[in-house]
Coordinates of C-alpha atoms and ligand atoms in Angstrom, one line a residue:
X1 CA 33.2 -13.8 -20.6
X2 CA 33.4 -14.2 -24.4
X3 CA 32.4 -17.9 -25.5
X4 CA 32.9 -17.9 -29.3
X5 CA 32.1 -14.0 -29.2
X6 CA 29.0 -14.5 -27.1
X7 CA 28.7 -12.5 -23.7
X8 CA 27.5 -15.5 -21.5
X9 CA 25.0 -14.2 -18.5
X10 CA 23.3 -17.5 -17.9
X11 CA 25.5 -18.9 -15.0
X12 CA 22.3 -20.4 -13.1
X13 CA 21.6 -22.4 -16.4
X14 CA 24.9 -23.8 -16.9
X15 CA 28.2 -22.2 -15.6
X16 CA 31.2 -22.8 -18.1
X17 CA 33.5 -25.4 -16.6
X18 CA 36.5 -24.0 -14.6
X19 CA 39.8 -24.9 -16.3
X20 CA 41.2 -26.7 -13.8
X21 CA 38.0 -29.3 -13.5
X22 CA 37.9 -29.4 -17.3
X23 CA 41.6 -30.7 -17.5
X24 CA 41.0 -33.2 -14.9
X25 CA 38.0 -34.5 -16.9
X26 CA 40.2 -34.4 -20.0
X27 CA 42.9 -36.5 -18.1
X28 CA 40.2 -39.1 -17.5
X29 CA 38.3 -39.3 -20.7
X30 CA 40.7 -42.2 -21.9
X31 CA 40.9 -43.8 -18.6
X32 CA 40.2 -47.7 -19.0
X33 CA 39.1 -48.7 -15.5
X34 CA 35.7 -49.6 -14.2
X35 CA 35.3 -48.6 -10.6
X36 CA 33.8 -52.2 -10.2
X37 CA 36.7 -54.1 -11.6
X38 CA 39.1 -55.7 -9.3
X39 CA 42.2 -55.5 -11.1
X40 CA 44.5 -52.2 -10.7
X41 CA 42.9 -50.4 -13.5
X42 CA 39.7 -50.8 -11.6
X43 CA 41.2 -49.9 -8.5
X44 CA 42.7 -46.9 -9.7
X45 CA 39.2 -45.7 -10.8
X46 CA 37.6 -46.6 -7.6
X47 CA 40.3 -44.6 -5.9
X48 CA 39.8 -41.4 -8.1
X49 CA 35.8 -41.8 -7.4
X50 CA 36.5 -42.0 -3.6
X51 CA 38.7 -38.8 -3.7
X52 CA 35.9 -37.1 -5.7
X53 CA 33.4 -38.2 -3.1
X54 CA 35.7 -36.8 -0.2
X55 CA 36.5 -33.6 -1.9
X56 CA 32.7 -32.9 -2.1
X57 CA 32.2 -34.0 1.4
X58 CA 34.9 -31.8 2.5
X59 CA 33.3 -29.2 0.8
X60 CA 29.7 -29.7 2.5
X61 CA 31.3 -30.6 5.8
X62 CA 29.0 -33.8 5.9
X63 CA 28.9 -36.0 9.2
X64 CA 30.1 -39.6 9.6
X65 CA 26.7 -41.0 8.9
X66 CA 26.1 -38.9 5.5
X67 CA 26.5 -40.9 2.4
X68 CA 27.1 -39.2 -1.0
X69 CA 25.5 -41.0 -4.1
X70 CA 26.8 -40.1 -7.5
X71 CA 24.1 -39.4 -10.3
X72 CA 23.4 -38.2 -13.4
X73 CA 22.9 -34.8 -12.7
X74 CA 20.2 -33.2 -9.8
X75 CA 17.1 -34.1 -12.1
X76 CA 17.9 -37.5 -11.0
X77 CA 18.8 -36.6 -7.5
X78 CA 15.8 -35.0 -6.9
X79 CA 13.9 -37.8 -8.5
X80 CA 15.8 -40.2 -6.1
X81 CA 14.9 -38.6 -3.0
X82 CA 11.0 -38.0 -3.6
X83 CA 10.7 -41.5 -4.8
X84 CA 13.4 -43.4 -3.0
X85 CA 12.7 -41.9 0.5
X86 CA 9.2 -44.1 0.3
X87 CA 7.3 -41.1 2.2
X88 CA 3.2 -41.2 2.4
X89 CA 3.1 -38.0 1.8
X90 CA 5.3 -35.1 0.1
X91 CA 4.9 -31.4 0.4
X92 CA 7.1 -29.1 -2.1
X93 CA 7.3 -25.8 -2.3
X94 CA 5.4 -23.8 -5.3
X95 CA 8.8 -22.5 -6.7
X96 CA 10.7 -25.6 -6.9
X97 CA 12.4 -26.8 -9.9
X98 CA 10.2 -28.7 -12.5
X99 CA 12.5 -31.8 -11.2
X100 CA 11.0 -31.7 -8.0
X101 CA 7.4 -30.3 -8.8
X102 CA 6.7 -33.0 -11.6
X103 CA 8.1 -36.1 -9.7
X104 CA 4.8 -36.9 -7.2
X105 CA 1.3 -36.2 -8.6
X106 CA 0.0 -36.4 -5.0
X107 CA 2.4 -33.6 -3.9
X108 CA 0.8 -30.8 -1.9
X109 CA 2.0 -27.6 -2.8
X110 CA 3.7 -25.1 0.1
X111 CA 2.8 -21.4 -0.9
X112 CA 5.5 -18.7 -0.7
X113 CA 4.7 -15.0 -0.1
X114 CA 5.4 -12.1 -2.7
X115 CA 9.0 -12.3 -1.8
X116 CA 9.5 -15.7 -2.7
X117 CA 10.0 -17.2 0.7
X118 CA 7.6 -20.1 1.7
X119 CA 5.1 -19.5 4.3
X120 CA 6.2 -21.4 7.5
X121 CA 3.1 -20.9 9.4
X122 CA 1.5 -22.6 6.6
X123 CA 3.5 -25.4 6.5
X124 CA 3.2 -25.9 10.5
X125 CA -0.7 -26.0 9.8
X126 CA -0.2 -28.6 7.2
X127 CA 1.6 -30.6 9.5
X128 CA -0.9 -30.5 12.3
X129 CA -1.8 -33.5 13.6
X130 CA 0.0 -35.4 10.7
X131 CA 0.4 -38.9 11.4
X132 CA 1.6 -40.1 8.1
X133 CA 5.4 -40.4 7.4
X134 CA 6.1 -36.8 5.5
X135 CA 8.9 -35.4 3.3
X136 CA 9.1 -31.6 2.6
X137 CA 11.1 -30.5 -0.3
X138 CA 12.3 -26.9 -0.3
X139 CA 15.2 -26.0 -2.2
X140 CA 17.8 -23.7 -0.6
X141 CA 18.5 -21.1 -3.4
X142 CA 15.9 -20.4 -6.3
X143 CA 17.4 -20.9 -9.6
X144 CA 15.3 -17.9 -11.1
X145 CA 15.1 -15.4 -8.3
X146 CA 18.2 -16.3 -6.5
X147 CA 15.8 -16.0 -3.4
X148 CA 17.6 -17.9 -0.4
X149 CA 14.9 -19.9 1.5
X150 CA 15.2 -20.1 5.3
X151 CA 16.0 -24.2 5.4
X152 CA 17.1 -24.0 8.5
X153 CA 13.8 -22.9 10.0
X154 CA 12.0 -25.3 8.0
X155 CA 14.0 -28.1 9.3
X156 CA 13.0 -27.2 12.8
X157 CA 9.4 -27.1 12.0
X158 CA 9.8 -30.4 10.4
X159 CA 11.4 -31.7 13.5
X160 CA 8.6 -30.5 15.6
X161 CA 6.4 -32.2 13.5
X162 CA 8.2 -35.6 12.8
X163 CA 8.7 -34.9 9.2
X164 CA 11.8 -35.1 6.9
X165 CA 13.3 -32.8 4.8
X166 CA 14.8 -32.6 1.5
X167 CA 16.9 -29.5 -0.1
X168 CA 17.7 -29.0 -3.6
X169 CA 20.9 -27.2 -3.0
X170 CA 21.7 -26.9 -6.6
X171 CA 21.8 -23.3 -6.9
X172 CA 23.6 -22.8 -3.1
X173 CA 26.6 -24.9 -3.6
X174 CA 29.5 -22.5 -4.2
X175 CA 27.3 -19.8 -4.1
X176 CA 26.8 -19.3 -0.4
X177 CA 28.0 -21.2 2.6
X178 CA 26.7 -25.0 2.7
X179 CA 27.1 -27.1 5.5
X180 CA 25.0 -30.0 5.6
X181 CA 25.2 -30.8 9.3
X182 CA 24.3 -27.0 10.1
X183 CA 21.4 -27.2 7.3
X184 CA 20.2 -30.1 9.0
X185 CA 18.0 -31.2 6.2
X186 CA 17.9 -35.3 5.7
X187 CA 18.6 -35.1 1.7
X188 CA 20.7 -32.2 -0.5
X189 CA 20.8 -32.4 -4.0
X190 CA 23.7 -30.9 -6.0
X191 CA 24.6 -30.8 -9.3
X192 CA 28.2 -30.4 -10.7
X193 CA 27.3 -27.8 -13.9
X194 CA 26.1 -25.0 -11.7
X195 CA 29.7 -24.6 -9.9
X196 CA 32.3 -25.2 -12.5
X197 CA 31.7 -29.1 -13.3
X198 CA 30.5 -30.7 -16.2
X199 CA 27.0 -31.4 -17.0
X200 CA 25.6 -34.7 -16.6
X201 CA 26.7 -35.3 -12.8
X202 CA 25.4 -34.6 -9.5
X203 CA 24.6 -36.4 -6.6
X204 CA 22.3 -37.0 -3.5
X205 CA 23.7 -36.6 0.0
X206 CA 21.6 -39.0 2.2
X207 CA 22.0 -37.7 5.7
X208 CA 22.2 -39.8 8.8
X209 CA 22.0 -42.9 7.0
X210 CA 18.0 -42.4 6.1
X211 CA 17.1 -45.4 4.1
X212 CA 16.2 -44.6 0.4
X213 CA 15.2 -47.4 -2.2
X214 CA 16.9 -47.3 -5.6
X215 CA 15.1 -45.9 -8.4
X216 CA 17.8 -47.1 -10.8
X217 CA 18.5 -50.9 -10.6
X218 CA 20.9 -53.0 -11.9
X219 CA 24.7 -53.7 -10.6
X220 CA 24.2 -52.3 -7.3
X221 CA 26.9 -49.2 -7.7
X222 CA 26.9 -46.5 -5.2
X223 CA 25.8 -48.9 -2.3
X224 CA 23.0 -50.3 -4.1
X225 CA 21.1 -46.9 -4.2
X226 CA 21.9 -46.1 -7.6
X227 CA 23.1 -48.5 -10.4
X228 CA 25.2 -48.0 -13.3
X229 CA 28.7 -47.7 -13.9
X230 CA 30.1 -44.3 -12.5
X231 CA 30.9 -41.8 -14.7
X232 CA 34.4 -41.5 -13.9
X233 CA 35.7 -38.6 -15.6
X234 CA 32.6 -36.3 -14.8
X235 CA 32.8 -37.3 -11.3
X236 CA 36.4 -36.5 -11.1
X237 CA 35.8 -33.2 -12.5
X238 CA 32.8 -32.7 -10.0
X239 CA 35.2 -33.3 -6.8
X240 CA 37.6 -31.2 -8.3
X241 CA 35.3 -28.2 -9.1
X242 CA 34.6 -28.7 -5.2
X243 CA 38.0 -28.0 -4.2
X244 CA 37.6 -24.4 -6.2
X245 CA 34.9 -23.2 -4.6
X246 CA 35.4 -19.6 -3.2
X247 CA 32.3 -18.4 -1.7
X248 CA 33.5 -15.2 -0.4
X249 CA 35.0 -14.0 -3.9
X250 CA 31.6 -14.9 -5.3
X251 CA 29.7 -12.1 -3.1
X252 CA 31.5 -9.8 -5.1
X253 CA 29.2 -10.6 -8.1
X254 CA 26.8 -8.7 -6.4
X255 CA 28.2 -5.2 -7.3
X256 CA 27.5 -5.9 -10.7
X257 CA 24.3 -7.4 -10.2
X258 CA 23.1 -4.3 -8.4
X259 CA 24.8 -2.2 -11.2
X260 CA 22.4 -3.9 -13.8
X261 CA 19.3 -3.3 -11.6
X262 CA 20.2 0.3 -10.8
X263 CA 20.6 1.0 -14.5
X264 CA 17.2 -1.1 -15.3
X265 CA 15.3 1.0 -12.6
X266 CA 17.0 4.4 -13.7
X267 CA 15.9 4.1 -17.3
X268 CA 12.5 2.2 -16.3
X269 CA 11.3 2.9 -13.1
X270 CA 7.9 0.5 -13.7
X271 CA 10.3 -2.3 -13.8
X272 CA 9.8 -4.9 -10.9
X273 CA 12.7 -6.5 -9.5
X274 CA 11.5 -10.2 -8.2
X275 CA 12.8 -11.5 -4.7
X276 CA 14.4 -7.7 -4.1
X277 CA 13.6 -7.7 -0.6
X278 CA 14.7 -11.3 0.3
X279 CA 18.0 -12.5 1.2
X280 CA 19.3 -13.2 -2.4
X281 CA 22.5 -15.1 -4.0
X282 CA 24.8 -12.5 -5.4
X283 CA 25.0 -13.1 -9.1
X284 CA 21.6 -13.3 -9.6
X285 CA 18.6 -10.8 -10.8
X286 CA 15.3 -11.6 -12.4
X287 CA 13.3 -8.3 -13.4
X288 CA 10.3 -7.8 -15.8
X289 CA 9.4 -4.7 -18.0
X290 CA 5.8 -5.5 -18.5
X291 CA 5.9 -3.6 -21.8
X292 CA 8.3 -6.1 -23.4
X293 CA 7.3 -9.8 -23.5
X294 CA 10.4 -11.7 -22.3
X295 CA 10.8 -13.3 -25.9
X296 CA 11.2 -9.8 -27.4
X297 CA 13.9 -9.2 -24.8
X298 CA 15.6 -12.7 -25.4
X299 CA 15.8 -12.2 -29.2
X300 CA 17.2 -8.7 -29.1
X301 CA 19.7 -9.7 -26.6
X302 CA 20.5 -12.8 -28.5
X303 CA 21.2 -10.9 -31.7
X304 CA 23.5 -8.6 -29.8
X305 CA 25.2 -12.2 -28.7
X306 CA 24.1 -11.9 -25.2
X307 CA 22.9 -15.2 -23.4
X308 CA 20.4 -14.7 -20.8
X309 CA 17.4 -16.0 -20.1
X310 CA 13.7 -15.9 -18.9
X311 CA 13.7 -18.1 -15.7
X312 CA 14.3 -21.9 -16.0
X313 CA 16.3 -23.4 -19.0
X314 CA 14.5 -26.6 -18.4
X315 CA 11.2 -26.3 -20.5
X316 CA 13.1 -27.4 -23.8
X317 CA 13.3 -24.0 -25.1
X318 CA 10.0 -22.7 -24.7
X319 CA 9.4 -19.3 -23.6
X320 CA 6.6 -19.9 -21.1
X321 CA 5.4 -17.4 -18.3
X322 CA 7.5 -18.4 -15.1
X323 CA 5.7 -20.5 -12.5
X324 CA 8.1 -18.9 -9.9
X325 CA 7.1 -15.6 -10.8
X326 CA 3.2 -16.6 -10.7
X327 CA 3.7 -18.4 -7.2
X328 CA 4.9 -15.0 -5.9
X329 CA 2.1 -13.2 -7.2
X330 CA 2.9 -11.9 -10.6
X331 CA 0.1 -11.5 -13.1
X332 CA 0.7 -13.2 -16.4
X333 CA 1.7 -9.9 -18.1
X334 CA 4.7 -9.5 -15.7
X335 CA 5.4 -13.2 -15.6
X336 CA 5.6 -13.2 -19.2
X337 CA 7.8 -10.3 -19.3
X338 CA 10.8 -11.3 -17.1
X339 CA 14.3 -11.4 -17.7
X340 CA 17.0 -13.3 -15.8
X341 CA 20.5 -12.3 -16.1
X342 CA 22.9 -14.9 -13.9
X343 CA 26.7 -14.0 -13.4
X344 CA 29.3 -16.2 -12.5
X345 CA 33.1 -16.8 -11.8
X346 CA 34.4 -15.7 -15.6
X347 CA 32.0 -12.5 -15.6
X348 CA 33.9 -9.6 -16.7
X349 CA 32.7 -6.2 -15.8
X350 CA 32.8 -5.2 -19.6
X351 CA 30.1 -8.0 -20.1
X352 CA 28.1 -6.1 -17.6
X353 CA 28.5 -3.1 -19.2
X354 CA 28.2 -4.4 -22.8
X355 CA 24.5 -6.0 -21.4
X356 CA 23.6 -2.9 -19.7
X357 CA 24.2 -1.0 -23.1
X358 CA 22.1 -3.5 -25.5
X359 CA 19.5 -3.8 -22.9
X360 CA 19.0 -0.2 -22.9
X361 CA 19.0 0.2 -26.7
X362 CA 16.4 -2.6 -26.8
X363 CA 14.1 -0.6 -24.3
X364 CA 14.5 2.5 -26.2
X365 CA 12.9 0.8 -29.1
X366 CA 10.3 -0.8 -27.1
X367 CA 9.4 2.9 -25.8
X368 CA 9.4 4.6 -29.1
X369 CA 7.1 1.7 -30.7
X370 CA 4.7 2.3 -27.7
X371 CA 5.0 6.2 -28.6
X372 CA 4.7 5.8 -32.3
Ligands
PMP401 N1 17.3 -28.0 -9.3 C1 17.7 -26.7 -9.7 C2 17.4 -25.6 -8.5 C3 18.3 -26.7 -10.9 O1 18.5 -24.8 -11.3 C4 18.4 -27.4 -11.8 C5 19.1 -27.1 -13.3 N2 18.4 -25.9 -14.0 C6 18.2 -28.5 -11.6 C7 17.7 -28.8 -10.2 C8 18.4 -29.8 -12.6 O2 19.6 -30.0 -12.3 P1 20.4 -31.1 -13.5 O3 20.7 -30.1 -15.0 O4 21.9 -31.3 -13.2 O5 19.4 -32.0 -13.8

């Protein structure tokens, strides 16, 4: 899709809002009610928030004892789970988002294999004879590679060993079926801006009423778990975006993802496609071309008006070798030469074709420089 003349292929960083969700948000922007107020305006705001909570609960098929707590995004929800669950021991996978990896300095790291999948046998070993209260945090879908983790199997190991599980499902919501009861995790994190809602709102789903201590304290909103006046317009738009989810339609993006990978491989057989042997979500490809550092590729494509990334956008604009790829065993050259293309609900085939043409041009320049 063209945003002010740009070809936007960075949906895992943020997805443009779906028009109907944007419309809902705009409708609510001037609304005066505070959902904690007793008067009519307050009650209307409360009703809208509870409607949104219900819409998200329906999309996730939550159970009667599951609670949705709205937060200012997934970073906060991940912090709330890892700190608020009050566990003595935390185990996190090596490919987690920084908002999980950087929360507890005492977190133990669970390794992944070359395909980006967590080592379940290693987890089982880490938990052998465990007597401490333990939380395991493994994301459902990796934001850089799109690799899908076997969360249900992780939950089974955790149950056997008496541990709890948190899953950052930000990149799964709206992209693969997400039924929280089937998944079996104790805590689930979501973010609105990865599925057609606005930035700055997300939630933590607390399953089976697991106790969580508030990390932001004040007026005791959100069932005493997250204080602060609810972000009404953003929450309403988040809820509406949940009603627009089309997981089946999303799978069609795999065709264009595969088209990109085939073009890259045909031109550069040495290119490495990360997670290609694992289950992956349909919209994401991450590949590396060791001859062309990420920066070279990103700048060339940016000059052509193409927005892609080298992985997580959460490192304040820096181009660093990806920790995800390094955890998968990539060397510095490959981890520093990666490119992530992530498609979304408004991607058109011409965007994909334009990307391929410009990427091939860039690759041609790299090749002729090498020869010259
Ligand atoms: N987890 C994952 C997997 C993500 O992709 C992101 C966004 N890059 C986050 C957490 C953080 O989400 P937010 O921007 O809502 O804080």
